[in-house]
Coordinates of C-alpha atoms in Angstrom, one line a residue:
Chain A
M1 CA 4.5 -27.9 -15.3
K2 CA 2.7 -24.8 -15.9
K3 CA -1.1 -24.4 -16.4
D4 CA -1.0 -23.7 -20.1
E5 CA 1.4 -26.7 -20.7
I6 CA -0.9 -29.0 -18.9
I7 CA -3.7 -27.7 -21.1
R8 CA -1.6 -28.1 -24.2
V9 CA -0.6 -31.7 -23.2
L10 CA -4.4 -32.5 -22.6
K11 CA -5.4 -31.3 -26.1
I12 CA -2.7 -33.7 -27.6
M13 CA -3.9 -36.5 -25.4
I14 CA -7.4 -36.0 -26.7
R15 CA -6.6 -35.6 -30.5
N16 CA -4.5 -39.1 -30.4
K17 CA -7.2 -41.5 -30.7
L18 CA -5.8 -44.2 -28.8
S19 CA -5.2 -42.1 -25.9
L20 CA -8.6 -40.8 -26.1
L21 CA -9.8 -44.4 -25.9
G22 CA -7.6 -44.9 -22.8
I23 CA -9.1 -41.8 -21.2
I24 CA -12.5 -42.7 -21.9
I25 CA -12.2 -46.3 -20.4
I26 CA -10.7 -44.8 -17.4
L27 CA -13.4 -42.2 -16.7
I28 CA -15.8 -45.1 -17.2
L29 CA -14.2 -47.0 -14.6
V30 CA -14.1 -44.2 -12.1
V31 CA -17.8 -43.7 -12.6
T32 CA -18.3 -47.4 -12.2
A33 CA -16.4 -47.8 -9.2
I34 CA -18.1 -44.7 -7.4
F35 CA -21.5 -45.8 -8.3
A36 CA -21.2 -49.4 -8.3
P37 CA -24.2 -50.3 -6.1
F38 CA -26.6 -48.4 -8.3
L39 CA -25.2 -50.0 -11.6
A40 CA -24.7 -53.5 -10.4
P41 CA -28.0 -55.6 -11.1
Y42 CA -27.6 -57.6 -8.1
P43 CA -25.5 -55.7 -5.4
K44 CA -26.1 -58.2 -2.6
Q45 CA -24.5 -60.9 -4.6
A46 CA -21.6 -58.7 -5.4
E47 CA -20.8 -58.4 -1.7
G48 CA -20.7 -62.1 -1.4
Q49 CA -24.4 -63.4 -0.7
P50 CA -24.8 -66.6 -2.3
N51 CA -27.5 -67.5 -4.6
L52 CA -27.5 -71.3 -4.9
E53 CA -30.6 -71.8 -7.0
E54 CA -28.7 -70.3 -10.0
K55 CA -25.2 -71.8 -9.8
L56 CA -23.0 -71.6 -13.0
Q57 CA -25.8 -70.2 -15.4
P58 CA -24.4 -69.2 -18.9
P59 CA -24.8 -65.6 -19.9
S60 CA -28.5 -64.7 -20.3
S61 CA -30.6 -61.5 -20.4
K62 CA -31.0 -61.9 -16.6
H63 CA -27.2 -62.5 -15.9
W64 CA -25.3 -60.8 -18.9
F65 CA -21.9 -62.4 -17.5
G66 CA -23.5 -65.5 -16.3
T67 CA -23.2 -66.7 -12.6
D68 CA -20.4 -68.1 -10.5
Y69 CA -20.2 -71.4 -8.6
M70 CA -22.3 -70.0 -5.9
G71 CA -24.9 -68.6 -8.3
R72 CA -23.7 -64.9 -7.9
D73 CA -24.1 -62.5 -10.8
V74 CA -20.5 -62.4 -12.4
L75 CA -21.5 -58.9 -14.0
S76 CA -22.4 -57.3 -10.5
R77 CA -19.1 -58.8 -9.1
V78 CA -16.9 -57.6 -11.9
I79 CA -18.7 -53.8 -11.5
Y80 CA -17.8 -54.2 -7.8
G81 CA -14.3 -55.5 -8.6
A82 CA -13.7 -51.7 -10.2
R83 CA -13.5 -50.4 -6.8
I84 CA -10.7 -52.8 -5.5
S85 CA -8.7 -52.1 -8.7
L86 CA -8.8 -48.6 -8.5
L87 CA -8.3 -48.4 -4.7
V88 CA -5.1 -50.6 -5.1
A89 CA -4.0 -48.5 -8.1
I90 CA -4.1 -45.4 -6.1
T91 CA -2.9 -46.8 -2.9
V92 CA 0.0 -48.8 -4.3
V93 CA 1.3 -45.9 -6.0
G94 CA 0.3 -43.4 -3.5
L95 CA 2.4 -45.4 -0.9
G96 CA 5.3 -45.7 -3.4
L97 CA 5.3 -42.0 -3.8
L98 CA 5.0 -41.5 -0.1
I99 CA 8.2 -43.5 0.5
G100 CA 10.0 -42.8 -2.5
V101 CA 9.8 -38.9 -2.9
P102 CA 11.1 -37.7 0.6
L103 CA 14.0 -40.2 0.3
G104 CA 14.8 -38.9 -3.2
L105 CA 14.6 -35.5 -2.1
L106 CA 16.9 -36.0 0.7
A107 CA 19.4 -38.0 -1.4
G108 CA 19.4 -35.5 -4.0
Y109 CA 19.4 -32.4 -1.8
K110 CA 22.1 -33.6 0.7
G111 CA 24.3 -35.5 -1.2
G112 CA 27.3 -37.2 0.2
A113 CA 27.1 -40.2 2.4
V114 CA 23.2 -39.8 2.8
D115 CA 22.9 -39.9 -0.9
A116 CA 25.1 -43.1 -1.2
V117 CA 23.4 -44.9 1.4
I118 CA 19.6 -44.3 -0.1
M119 CA 20.9 -44.9 -3.6
R120 CA 22.6 -48.2 -2.7
T121 CA 19.5 -49.2 -0.9
T122 CA 17.4 -48.6 -4.1
D123 CA 20.0 -50.5 -6.2
I124 CA 19.5 -53.5 -3.9
F125 CA 15.4 -53.2 -4.0
L126 CA 15.8 -52.9 -7.7
S127 CA 17.9 -56.3 -8.3
F128 CA 14.9 -58.1 -6.9
P129 CA 12.4 -59.3 -9.0
P130 CA 9.2 -57.5 -7.9
L131 CA 6.8 -60.2 -8.1
L132 CA 8.8 -62.4 -6.0
L133 CA 9.7 -59.6 -3.6
A134 CA 5.7 -59.1 -3.1
L135 CA 5.3 -62.9 -3.0
L136 CA 7.6 -63.0 0.2
I137 CA 6.2 -60.1 1.9
S138 CA 2.8 -61.6 1.5
V139 CA 3.8 -65.0 2.7
T140 CA 5.3 -63.4 5.7
L141 CA 2.7 -61.0 6.5
G142 CA -0.2 -63.1 5.6
R143 CA -2.7 -63.1 3.0
G144 CA -5.0 -60.1 2.3
L145 CA -5.6 -57.0 0.4
V146 CA -3.7 -54.7 3.0
N147 CA -0.6 -56.8 3.0
A148 CA -0.7 -57.1 -0.8
I149 CA -0.8 -53.4 -1.0
I150 CA 2.2 -53.1 1.3
A151 CA 4.2 -55.7 -0.4
L152 CA 3.6 -53.9 -3.8
A153 CA 4.5 -50.4 -2.5
V154 CA 7.5 -51.8 -1.0
S155 CA 9.0 -53.1 -4.5
W156 CA 7.8 -49.9 -6.2
W157 CA 9.1 -46.8 -4.1
P158 CA 12.8 -47.1 -5.5
W159 CA 11.7 -46.1 -9.0
Y160 CA 10.5 -42.8 -7.5
T161 CA 13.3 -42.3 -5.3
R162 CA 15.7 -42.5 -8.4
L163 CA 13.4 -40.3 -10.5
I164 CA 13.1 -37.5 -8.2
R165 CA 16.7 -37.6 -6.9
G166 CA 17.6 -36.7 -10.3
M167 CA 15.6 -33.7 -10.7
A168 CA 16.6 -32.4 -7.2
V169 CA 20.2 -32.7 -8.0
S170 CA 20.0 -30.4 -11.1
I171 CA 17.5 -28.1 -9.2
K172 CA 19.6 -27.6 -6.4
E173 CA 22.2 -26.0 -8.5
K174 CA 19.8 -23.4 -9.6
P175 CA 20.8 -19.6 -8.8
Y176 CA 17.3 -19.2 -6.7
V177 CA 18.2 -22.0 -4.6
E178 CA 21.7 -20.9 -4.1
V179 CA 20.0 -17.3 -3.4
A180 CA 17.5 -18.8 -0.8
K181 CA 20.5 -20.6 0.8
T182 CA 22.7 -17.5 1.6
M183 CA 19.4 -15.6 2.8
G184 CA 19.6 -18.2 5.6
V185 CA 16.4 -20.0 4.7
S186 CA 16.1 -23.4 6.3
N187 CA 17.0 -26.8 4.5
L188 CA 13.5 -27.8 5.1
K189 CA 11.7 -24.7 3.5
I190 CA 14.1 -25.0 0.6
I191 CA 13.2 -28.6 0.0
A192 CA 9.4 -27.7 0.4
R193 CA 9.1 -24.4 -1.5
H194 CA 11.6 -24.9 -4.2
I195 CA 12.8 -28.4 -4.9
L196 CA 9.6 -30.4 -4.5
P197 CA 7.4 -28.2 -6.7
N198 CA 9.9 -28.1 -9.5
A199 CA 10.8 -31.8 -9.5
I200 CA 7.5 -33.3 -8.7
S201 CA 5.7 -33.2 -12.1
P202 CA 7.6 -36.2 -14.1
V203 CA 7.1 -38.2 -10.9
I204 CA 3.3 -37.7 -11.0
V205 CA 3.2 -38.6 -14.7
Q206 CA 5.2 -41.8 -13.8
G207 CA 3.0 -42.8 -10.9
T208 CA -0.3 -42.5 -13.4
M209 CA 1.4 -44.5 -15.7
D210 CA 2.3 -47.1 -13.1
M211 CA -1.3 -47.7 -11.9
G212 CA -1.8 -50.0 -14.9
S213 CA 1.0 -52.2 -13.8
A214 CA -0.1 -51.9 -10.2
I215 CA -3.5 -53.4 -10.9
L216 CA -1.8 -56.0 -13.0
E217 CA 0.7 -57.1 -10.2
A218 CA -2.1 -57.0 -7.6
S219 CA -4.3 -59.3 -10.0
A220 CA -1.4 -61.7 -10.0
L221 CA -0.9 -61.9 -6.3
S222 CA -4.6 -62.2 -5.9
F223 CA -4.7 -65.0 -8.4
L224 CA -2.0 -66.8 -6.6
G225 CA -4.3 -66.6 -3.3
L226 CA -2.2 -63.9 -1.7
G227 CA -4.1 -60.8 -2.3
V228 CA -7.9 -60.3 -1.8
Q229 CA -9.5 -63.0 0.2
P230 CA -13.2 -64.2 -0.7
P231 CA -15.9 -63.2 -0.5
T232 CA -14.8 -59.8 -1.6
A233 CA -15.2 -59.4 -5.5
D234 CA -11.9 -59.0 -7.0
W235 CA -10.9 -59.5 -10.4
G236 CA -7.8 -61.5 -9.9
L237 CA -9.3 -63.6 -7.2
M238 CA -12.5 -64.3 -9.7
V239 CA -10.1 -65.5 -12.4
S240 CA -8.4 -67.8 -9.8
Q241 CA -11.5 -69.2 -8.5
G242 CA -12.9 -69.5 -12.2
K243 CA -9.9 -71.5 -13.2
D244 CA -11.3 -74.7 -12.2
Y245 CA -14.4 -74.1 -14.1
L246 CA -12.8 -73.0 -17.2
L247 CA -13.4 -75.7 -19.7
N248 CA -17.1 -76.1 -19.1
Y249 CA -18.0 -72.8 -17.7
W250 CA -15.9 -70.4 -19.8
W251 CA -17.7 -67.2 -18.8
Y252 CA -16.6 -67.5 -15.0
P253 CA -12.9 -66.6 -15.4
T254 CA -13.2 -64.9 -18.9
F255 CA -15.2 -61.6 -17.9
P256 CA -13.2 -60.7 -15.0
G257 CA -9.9 -61.2 -16.8
L258 CA -11.2 -59.3 -19.7
A259 CA -11.8 -56.5 -17.1
I260 CA -8.4 -56.5 -15.9
F261 CA -7.0 -56.3 -19.5
I262 CA -9.1 -53.6 -20.6
T263 CA -8.2 -51.7 -17.6
V264 CA -4.5 -52.0 -17.7
I265 CA -4.7 -51.2 -21.4
A266 CA -6.5 -48.0 -21.0
F267 CA -3.8 -46.8 -18.5
N268 CA -1.0 -48.1 -20.7
L269 CA -2.6 -46.2 -23.8
V270 CA -2.7 -43.0 -21.7
G271 CA 0.9 -43.7 -20.3
D272 CA 2.4 -44.4 -23.8
T273 CA 1.0 -41.2 -25.2
L274 CA 2.2 -39.1 -22.3
R275 CA 5.7 -40.5 -22.5
E276 CA 6.1 -39.6 -26.3
I277 CA 5.0 -36.1 -25.5
L278 CA 7.3 -35.6 -22.6
D279 CA 10.2 -37.6 -23.7
P280 CA 12.3 -34.7 -25.2
R281 CA 13.9 -37.3 -27.8
L282 CA 10.4 -37.9 -29.2
R283 CA 8.9 -34.5 -28.8
R284 CA 9.3 -33.6 -32.1
R285 CA 6.6 -35.6 -33.2
Y286 CA 4.3 -33.5 -31.6
L287 CA 5.6 -30.0 -31.4
Chain B
M1 CA 33.8 -44.0 -13.4
K2 CA 36.0 -46.3 -15.7
L3 CA 34.5 -49.2 -17.0
W4 CA 36.6 -51.8 -15.0
E5 CA 35.7 -49.7 -11.9
Y6 CA 31.9 -50.3 -12.6
V7 CA 32.2 -53.7 -13.5
V8 CA 34.0 -54.4 -9.9
Y9 CA 31.1 -52.2 -8.3
R10 CA 28.3 -54.0 -10.0
L11 CA 29.9 -57.4 -9.2
I12 CA 30.2 -56.4 -5.4
L13 CA 26.7 -55.0 -5.6
A14 CA 25.5 -58.3 -7.1
F15 CA 26.8 -60.3 -4.2
V16 CA 25.6 -58.0 -1.6
V17 CA 22.1 -58.2 -3.0
I18 CA 22.2 -61.9 -3.0
F19 CA 23.6 -62.2 0.4
F20 CA 20.7 -60.0 1.7
V21 CA 18.3 -61.9 -0.3
V22 CA 19.7 -65.2 1.6
V23 CA 19.3 -63.4 5.1
I24 CA 16.1 -62.0 4.6
V25 CA 14.6 -65.2 3.1
F26 CA 16.0 -67.3 5.7
F27 CA 14.8 -65.2 8.7
V28 CA 11.3 -64.5 7.0
S29 CA 10.9 -68.1 6.2
H30 CA 11.7 -69.4 10.0
V31 CA 9.4 -66.7 11.2
I32 CA 6.2 -68.0 9.5
P33 CA 4.6 -70.4 11.9
S34 CA 4.5 -73.9 10.6
N35 CA 5.7 -77.5 11.6
P36 CA 8.1 -78.6 9.3
A37 CA 9.2 -81.6 11.6
A38 CA 5.8 -83.0 11.5
L39 CA 6.0 -82.9 7.6
W40 CA 9.4 -84.4 7.7
A41 CA 8.7 -87.3 9.9
G42 CA 5.9 -88.4 7.4
A43 CA 2.5 -89.9 7.7
H44 CA 1.0 -90.3 11.3
P45 CA 4.2 -89.6 13.2
T46 CA 4.7 -90.2 16.9
P47 CA 5.9 -87.4 19.4
E48 CA 9.3 -89.2 19.4
E49 CA 9.7 -89.3 15.6
I50 CA 8.7 -85.7 15.5
E51 CA 11.4 -84.8 18.1
K52 CA 13.7 -86.9 16.2
A53 CA 13.0 -85.0 13.0
R54 CA 13.6 -81.5 15.1
E55 CA 17.1 -82.8 16.0
E56 CA 17.8 -83.9 12.4
L57 CA 16.4 -80.5 11.0
H58 CA 18.6 -78.4 13.8
L59 CA 15.1 -77.0 14.7
N60 CA 16.2 -77.1 18.4
D61 CA 19.0 -74.9 18.1
P62 CA 18.9 -70.8 17.9
L63 CA 17.8 -69.4 14.8
I64 CA 21.3 -68.0 14.2
V65 CA 23.0 -71.4 14.5
Q66 CA 20.5 -72.6 12.0
F67 CA 21.6 -69.9 9.7
Y68 CA 25.1 -71.0 10.2
Y69 CA 24.6 -74.6 9.0
Y70 CA 22.4 -73.3 6.1
L71 CA 25.2 -70.8 5.0
G72 CA 27.8 -73.3 5.4
G73 CA 25.7 -75.9 3.0
L74 CA 25.1 -73.0 0.7
L75 CA 28.6 -72.4 0.2
H76 CA 28.9 -75.9 -0.9
G77 CA 26.0 -75.8 -3.2
N78 CA 23.9 -77.3 -0.7
L79 CA 20.1 -75.8 -0.6
G80 CA 19.1 -78.4 2.1
V81 CA 16.4 -81.2 1.7
S82 CA 12.8 -80.3 0.7
I83 CA 10.5 -81.2 3.6
R84 CA 7.7 -82.2 1.0
T85 CA 9.5 -84.3 -1.6
H86 CA 12.5 -85.5 0.6
N87 CA 14.9 -85.0 -2.2
P88 CA 17.7 -82.4 -2.2
V89 CA 16.4 -79.0 -3.2
A90 CA 19.2 -78.3 -5.5
E91 CA 18.3 -81.5 -7.4
D92 CA 14.7 -80.7 -7.5
I93 CA 15.4 -77.0 -8.8
G94 CA 17.8 -78.3 -11.4
S95 CA 15.3 -80.5 -13.0
A96 CA 12.5 -77.7 -12.6
F97 CA 15.1 -75.1 -13.7
T98 CA 15.5 -76.7 -17.2
A99 CA 12.0 -77.0 -17.9
T100 CA 11.2 -73.3 -17.2
L101 CA 14.5 -72.2 -19.2
E102 CA 13.3 -74.4 -22.1
L103 CA 10.0 -72.5 -22.0
I104 CA 11.5 -69.0 -21.8
L105 CA 14.1 -69.6 -24.6
V106 CA 11.3 -70.7 -26.9
A107 CA 9.0 -67.8 -25.8
E108 CA 11.9 -65.2 -26.3
F109 CA 13.0 -66.7 -29.6
F110 CA 9.4 -66.2 -31.2
A111 CA 9.1 -62.7 -29.3
L112 CA 12.1 -61.5 -31.0
L113 CA 11.3 -62.7 -34.2
I114 CA 7.6 -61.0 -34.4
G115 CA 8.9 -58.0 -32.2
V116 CA 11.5 -57.0 -34.6
A117 CA 9.1 -57.7 -37.8
L118 CA 6.4 -55.6 -36.3
G119 CA 8.5 -52.7 -35.2
V120 CA 10.4 -52.3 -38.4
Y121 CA 7.1 -52.5 -40.3
S122 CA 5.1 -50.1 -38.2
A123 CA 8.0 -47.5 -38.1
V124 CA 8.3 -47.6 -41.8
K125 CA 4.6 -46.9 -42.1
K126 CA 4.7 -44.6 -39.2
D127 CA 1.2 -43.1 -38.4
S128 CA -0.9 -45.3 -41.0
W129 CA -3.4 -47.5 -39.6
I130 CA -1.0 -50.4 -39.6
D131 CA 1.3 -48.3 -37.2
N132 CA -1.8 -48.0 -34.9
A133 CA -2.8 -51.4 -35.0
S134 CA 0.6 -52.7 -34.2
R135 CA 1.0 -50.1 -31.3
L136 CA -2.2 -51.5 -30.0
F137 CA -1.1 -55.1 -30.3
A138 CA 2.2 -53.8 -28.4
I139 CA 0.5 -52.3 -25.7
S140 CA -1.9 -55.3 -25.3
G141 CA 0.9 -57.5 -24.9
V142 CA 2.2 -55.6 -21.9
S143 CA -1.2 -55.3 -20.4
L144 CA -2.2 -58.8 -20.7
P145 CA -2.5 -60.8 -17.3
A146 CA -0.7 -63.9 -18.5
F147 CA -2.6 -66.3 -16.0
W148 CA -5.9 -65.2 -17.8
F149 CA -4.6 -65.1 -21.6
G150 CA -3.2 -68.5 -21.1
M151 CA -6.8 -69.7 -20.1
V152 CA -8.3 -68.1 -23.1
L153 CA -5.8 -69.8 -25.4
Q154 CA -6.5 -73.2 -23.7
L155 CA -10.5 -72.5 -24.3
L156 CA -9.7 -71.7 -28.1
F157 CA -7.1 -74.2 -28.9
F158 CA -7.9 -77.2 -26.6
K159 CA -11.7 -76.9 -26.1
Q160 CA -13.0 -75.3 -29.2
L161 CA -10.4 -76.3 -32.0
G162 CA -9.0 -79.4 -30.5
W163 CA -5.6 -78.5 -32.1
L164 CA -3.2 -78.5 -29.1
P165 CA -2.9 -80.2 -25.8
L166 CA -4.4 -78.8 -22.7
S167 CA -1.3 -78.5 -20.3
G168 CA 1.8 -80.7 -19.3
R169 CA 5.3 -80.9 -20.9
V170 CA 4.7 -84.0 -22.6
D171 CA 1.9 -86.9 -22.7
T172 CA 2.5 -89.5 -19.9
V173 CA 1.4 -92.3 -22.2
V174 CA 3.7 -91.1 -25.1
M175 CA 6.4 -90.7 -22.6
L176 CA 5.9 -94.3 -21.2
E177 CA 5.8 -95.8 -24.8
H178 CA 8.9 -94.0 -26.3
P179 CA 10.8 -93.1 -23.0
L180 CA 13.2 -90.2 -23.6
H181 CA 16.8 -90.5 -22.7
V182 CA 17.2 -87.2 -21.0
I183 CA 20.7 -85.6 -21.5
T184 CA 20.3 -81.8 -21.2
G185 CA 16.9 -81.7 -19.7
F186 CA 15.4 -79.8 -22.7
Y187 CA 13.0 -82.1 -24.0
I188 CA 12.8 -80.7 -27.5
F189 CA 16.5 -80.9 -28.0
D190 CA 17.0 -84.2 -26.2
S191 CA 14.5 -85.8 -28.4
L192 CA 15.9 -84.2 -31.6
I193 CA 19.6 -85.6 -31.0
T194 CA 18.3 -89.1 -29.7
G195 CA 15.8 -89.1 -32.9
N196 CA 13.0 -89.8 -30.7
W197 CA 10.5 -88.3 -33.2
T198 CA 7.2 -89.1 -31.2
I199 CA 8.4 -87.4 -28.3
F200 CA 9.8 -84.5 -30.6
Q201 CA 6.4 -83.7 -31.8
N202 CA 4.7 -84.2 -28.7
S203 CA 6.4 -81.9 -26.6
I204 CA 6.6 -79.0 -29.4
L205 CA 2.9 -79.4 -29.3
H206 CA 2.8 -78.9 -25.6
I207 CA 5.2 -75.9 -25.4
I208 CA 3.3 -73.8 -28.0
L209 CA 0.4 -72.5 -25.6
P210 CA 2.5 -71.8 -22.8
A211 CA 5.5 -70.1 -24.9
A212 CA 2.8 -67.9 -26.7
T213 CA 1.3 -66.7 -23.5
L214 CA 4.9 -66.0 -22.1
A215 CA 6.0 -64.4 -25.1
M216 CA 3.1 -61.7 -25.3
Y217 CA 5.1 -59.4 -22.9
P218 CA 8.4 -59.4 -24.5
V219 CA 6.8 -59.0 -28.1
G220 CA 5.2 -55.8 -26.8
L221 CA 8.4 -54.4 -25.4
I222 CA 10.5 -55.3 -28.4
T223 CA 8.0 -54.0 -30.8
R224 CA 7.7 -50.5 -29.1
Q225 CA 11.5 -50.5 -28.9
V226 CA 12.4 -51.4 -32.3
R227 CA 9.7 -49.0 -33.5
S228 CA 11.0 -46.0 -31.8
M229 CA 14.8 -46.8 -32.6
M230 CA 14.0 -47.2 -36.3
I231 CA 12.1 -43.9 -36.4
E232 CA 15.0 -42.1 -35.0
V233 CA 17.5 -43.9 -37.2
L234 CA 15.3 -43.4 -40.4
Q235 CA 15.8 -39.5 -39.8
E236 CA 19.4 -39.9 -39.7
N237 CA 21.7 -37.9 -42.5
Y238 CA 23.2 -41.0 -43.9
I239 CA 19.7 -42.6 -44.5
R240 CA 18.7 -39.7 -46.4
T241 CA 22.0 -39.9 -48.4
A242 CA 21.3 -43.6 -49.1
R243 CA 17.8 -42.6 -50.4
S244 CA 19.2 -39.9 -52.8
Y245 CA 21.6 -42.4 -54.4
G246 CA 18.7 -44.5 -55.2
V247 CA 19.4 -47.3 -52.8
P248 CA 16.1 -49.5 -52.8
D249 CA 13.9 -49.1 -49.9
R250 CA 13.9 -52.6 -48.6
M251 CA 17.8 -52.6 -48.5
I252 CA 17.6 -49.3 -46.4
Y253 CA 15.4 -50.6 -43.9
M254 CA 16.9 -54.2 -43.7
K255 CA 20.5 -53.3 -43.8
Y256 CA 21.3 -49.8 -42.8
A257 CA 18.6 -48.9 -40.3
L258 CA 17.8 -52.4 -38.8
K259 CA 21.6 -52.7 -37.9
N260 CA 21.4 -49.8 -35.7
A261 CA 18.0 -50.7 -34.3
I262 CA 18.6 -54.5 -33.5
S263 CA 21.2 -54.0 -30.4
P264 CA 18.4 -52.1 -28.3
A265 CA 16.0 -54.9 -29.1
L266 CA 18.6 -57.3 -28.0
I267 CA 18.9 -55.3 -24.8
V268 CA 15.2 -55.6 -24.3
V269 CA 15.3 -59.2 -24.9
G270 CA 17.9 -59.4 -21.9
L271 CA 15.9 -57.3 -19.7
S272 CA 12.7 -59.1 -20.4
L273 CA 14.3 -62.3 -19.7
A274 CA 14.6 -61.6 -16.0
Y275 CA 10.8 -60.5 -16.1
T276 CA 10.0 -63.5 -18.0
L277 CA 11.6 -65.7 -15.2
V278 CA 9.1 -64.5 -12.9
G279 CA 6.3 -64.4 -15.5
A280 CA 6.7 -68.0 -15.9
F281 CA 5.4 -68.6 -12.4
L282 CA 1.9 -67.5 -13.2
V283 CA 2.1 -69.4 -16.6
E284 CA 3.5 -72.7 -15.3
I285 CA 0.5 -72.9 -12.8
I286 CA -2.0 -72.6 -15.6
F287 CA -0.4 -75.0 -18.0
N288 CA 0.7 -77.5 -15.2
W289 CA 4.3 -76.9 -16.6
P290 CA 6.7 -79.0 -14.3
G291 CA 9.0 -75.9 -13.8
L292 CA 10.2 -73.5 -11.0
G293 CA 7.2 -71.7 -10.8
R294 CA 4.9 -75.1 -10.1
Y295 CA 7.4 -76.2 -7.8
A296 CA 7.6 -72.7 -5.9
T297 CA 3.7 -72.8 -5.6
Y298 CA 3.7 -76.2 -4.0
A299 CA 6.3 -75.2 -1.7
I300 CA 4.6 -72.3 -0.7
L301 CA 1.3 -74.3 -0.2
S302 CA 2.9 -76.6 2.1
M303 CA 5.3 -74.2 3.9
D304 CA 8.4 -76.4 2.6
Y305 CA 10.6 -73.7 3.6
P306 CA 14.0 -75.1 2.3
A307 CA 12.3 -75.4 -1.1
I308 CA 10.9 -71.9 -0.9
I309 CA 14.3 -70.2 0.2
G310 CA 16.2 -72.4 -2.6
V311 CA 13.7 -71.1 -5.2
V312 CA 14.1 -67.6 -4.3
I313 CA 17.8 -67.7 -4.0
V314 CA 18.1 -69.1 -7.3
V315 CA 15.8 -66.9 -9.0
A316 CA 17.0 -63.8 -7.4
T317 CA 20.4 -65.0 -8.3
A318 CA 19.6 -65.5 -12.0
Y319 CA 17.7 -62.2 -12.1
V320 CA 20.5 -60.2 -10.7
F321 CA 23.1 -61.7 -13.0
I322 CA 21.1 -61.5 -16.1
N323 CA 20.5 -57.9 -15.3
L324 CA 24.1 -57.3 -14.8
I325 CA 25.3 -59.0 -18.0
V326 CA 22.4 -56.9 -20.0
D327 CA 23.8 -53.7 -18.4
L328 CA 27.2 -54.5 -19.4
L329 CA 26.5 -55.2 -22.7
Q330 CA 24.6 -52.1 -23.1
M331 CA 27.4 -50.1 -22.0
Y332 CA 29.8 -52.1 -24.2
I333 CA 27.3 -51.3 -27.3
D334 CA 26.3 -47.7 -26.5
P335 CA 29.1 -45.8 -25.0
R336 CA 26.8 -42.8 -24.5
I337 CA 25.6 -44.8 -21.2
R338 CA 29.2 -44.7 -19.7
V339 CA 29.4 -42.1 -17.1

């Protein structure tokens, strides 16, 4: 993608009200995550310090989102939870790209048996329900944030491999690659200099769009007790802990769940518009 | 690739995947440290009883021998015996599976109804506020954490309004007073054909909230799919021709355009069927629905590995075959996909 094309896409994104909303929410989320210690009214409680005198207080001017079963300020914990969610989104997609992109490039560029082996492997991974795969890996490796991230990345990479392989196959046939080959440029250099830069942009777009789903699936793992462990402030875990208090202390699971929902919706709003702009079949709507 | 070659390829692939799943799940679940023999022997076992249980469960044999026993049983439809419930896993899964299936079918039915209506409407009113609202609704549907949305519905319809039951598949007391003659395992269907109206009404009240929670994701997918297909179809020449002939708008939308937009919607239903199968896990926990998800969760918590393996194999097999059928249907409907 060229520079002026990126600027044009950005302009369309900002003009569309829904995607603008998504961009604003994501920016707020990033700022919240970075400045969490300064924004949270009770940073110590967000890090897990109990405050047993104020157990399960309803929302008030002192605790906007109420307090949890250990008396900790839910707002502060929701603010700190933004850090975990962004961390999960970036690392899951990043790891997925790290595994998926080289394999896709290799499959597309080499072709033949290498291609067949890699692509059949992705077929196998894609035939398996992702959450179930993540569940199994988490059960095996043990509970915890790192294992949950690994589990999700393992079920994520085949999508990127498929995507970039398709791009690599078509770029490989381009005259400039042929010329580079006849001039004796090494395969590694051709992949790094020519194939990768030309194939990467749709993968980046896909990756951005996937961050919402990564947050959603990670929160499901946390909810099942297989992700982040207490006392860390994590949205999925807070909903899970608040589950038993739902009927009498509604604020406890409601606000962290709302945070997950709004974050995922923001990523999907941006992703949805991006897809409509970049999908050639729908492009005439915008261009 | 010819069509039949493709079908054969996909069938082989499906069996390879399932075999890998069996191998991986079997070995993975035997690596996890746990003491199934103690669980098997029951409460307060003596060392001799535990040793006897180890013998019965083949736990003293090498792992590969255990796998051989397991695979042999599997080929006869035997998934082993649950360490927690002491029932055959296949039997446990059978009854849980129909509970889950009932939930999924009801959810998908309403998802299709609402999704198609919303999709058509927002395509017809493209770029209006209604279109934007339905787009926002559709995106919300795919962004909702199901486990949380279920709780919100419980708060609203059980705690605040008192209209619907909190959880379960049917009230225990009602079930005792009006015993249901189970035929298919689908409570709504069974109570209908046996004329058990109390159970019929009770089970419908119970399924509304979990089905609504589960339906949100497919509603979102179907709305988006139908909308973009309808927009594409409405630009076609034959629609313009019909318009210029003075065919009423309603007929153009419902008869000409929808016919071409509905098959992709059905495909999405098929694809989301596999997804909801796994999504049901979370919903069942919230609503205490006696399906596969709840069974699997208990199995994981008590390290009941024959049950864990059984659930994973059954779900993965269902997932693989649903996807296979959907892909083949898709190729049949849309020849452009045949490569």
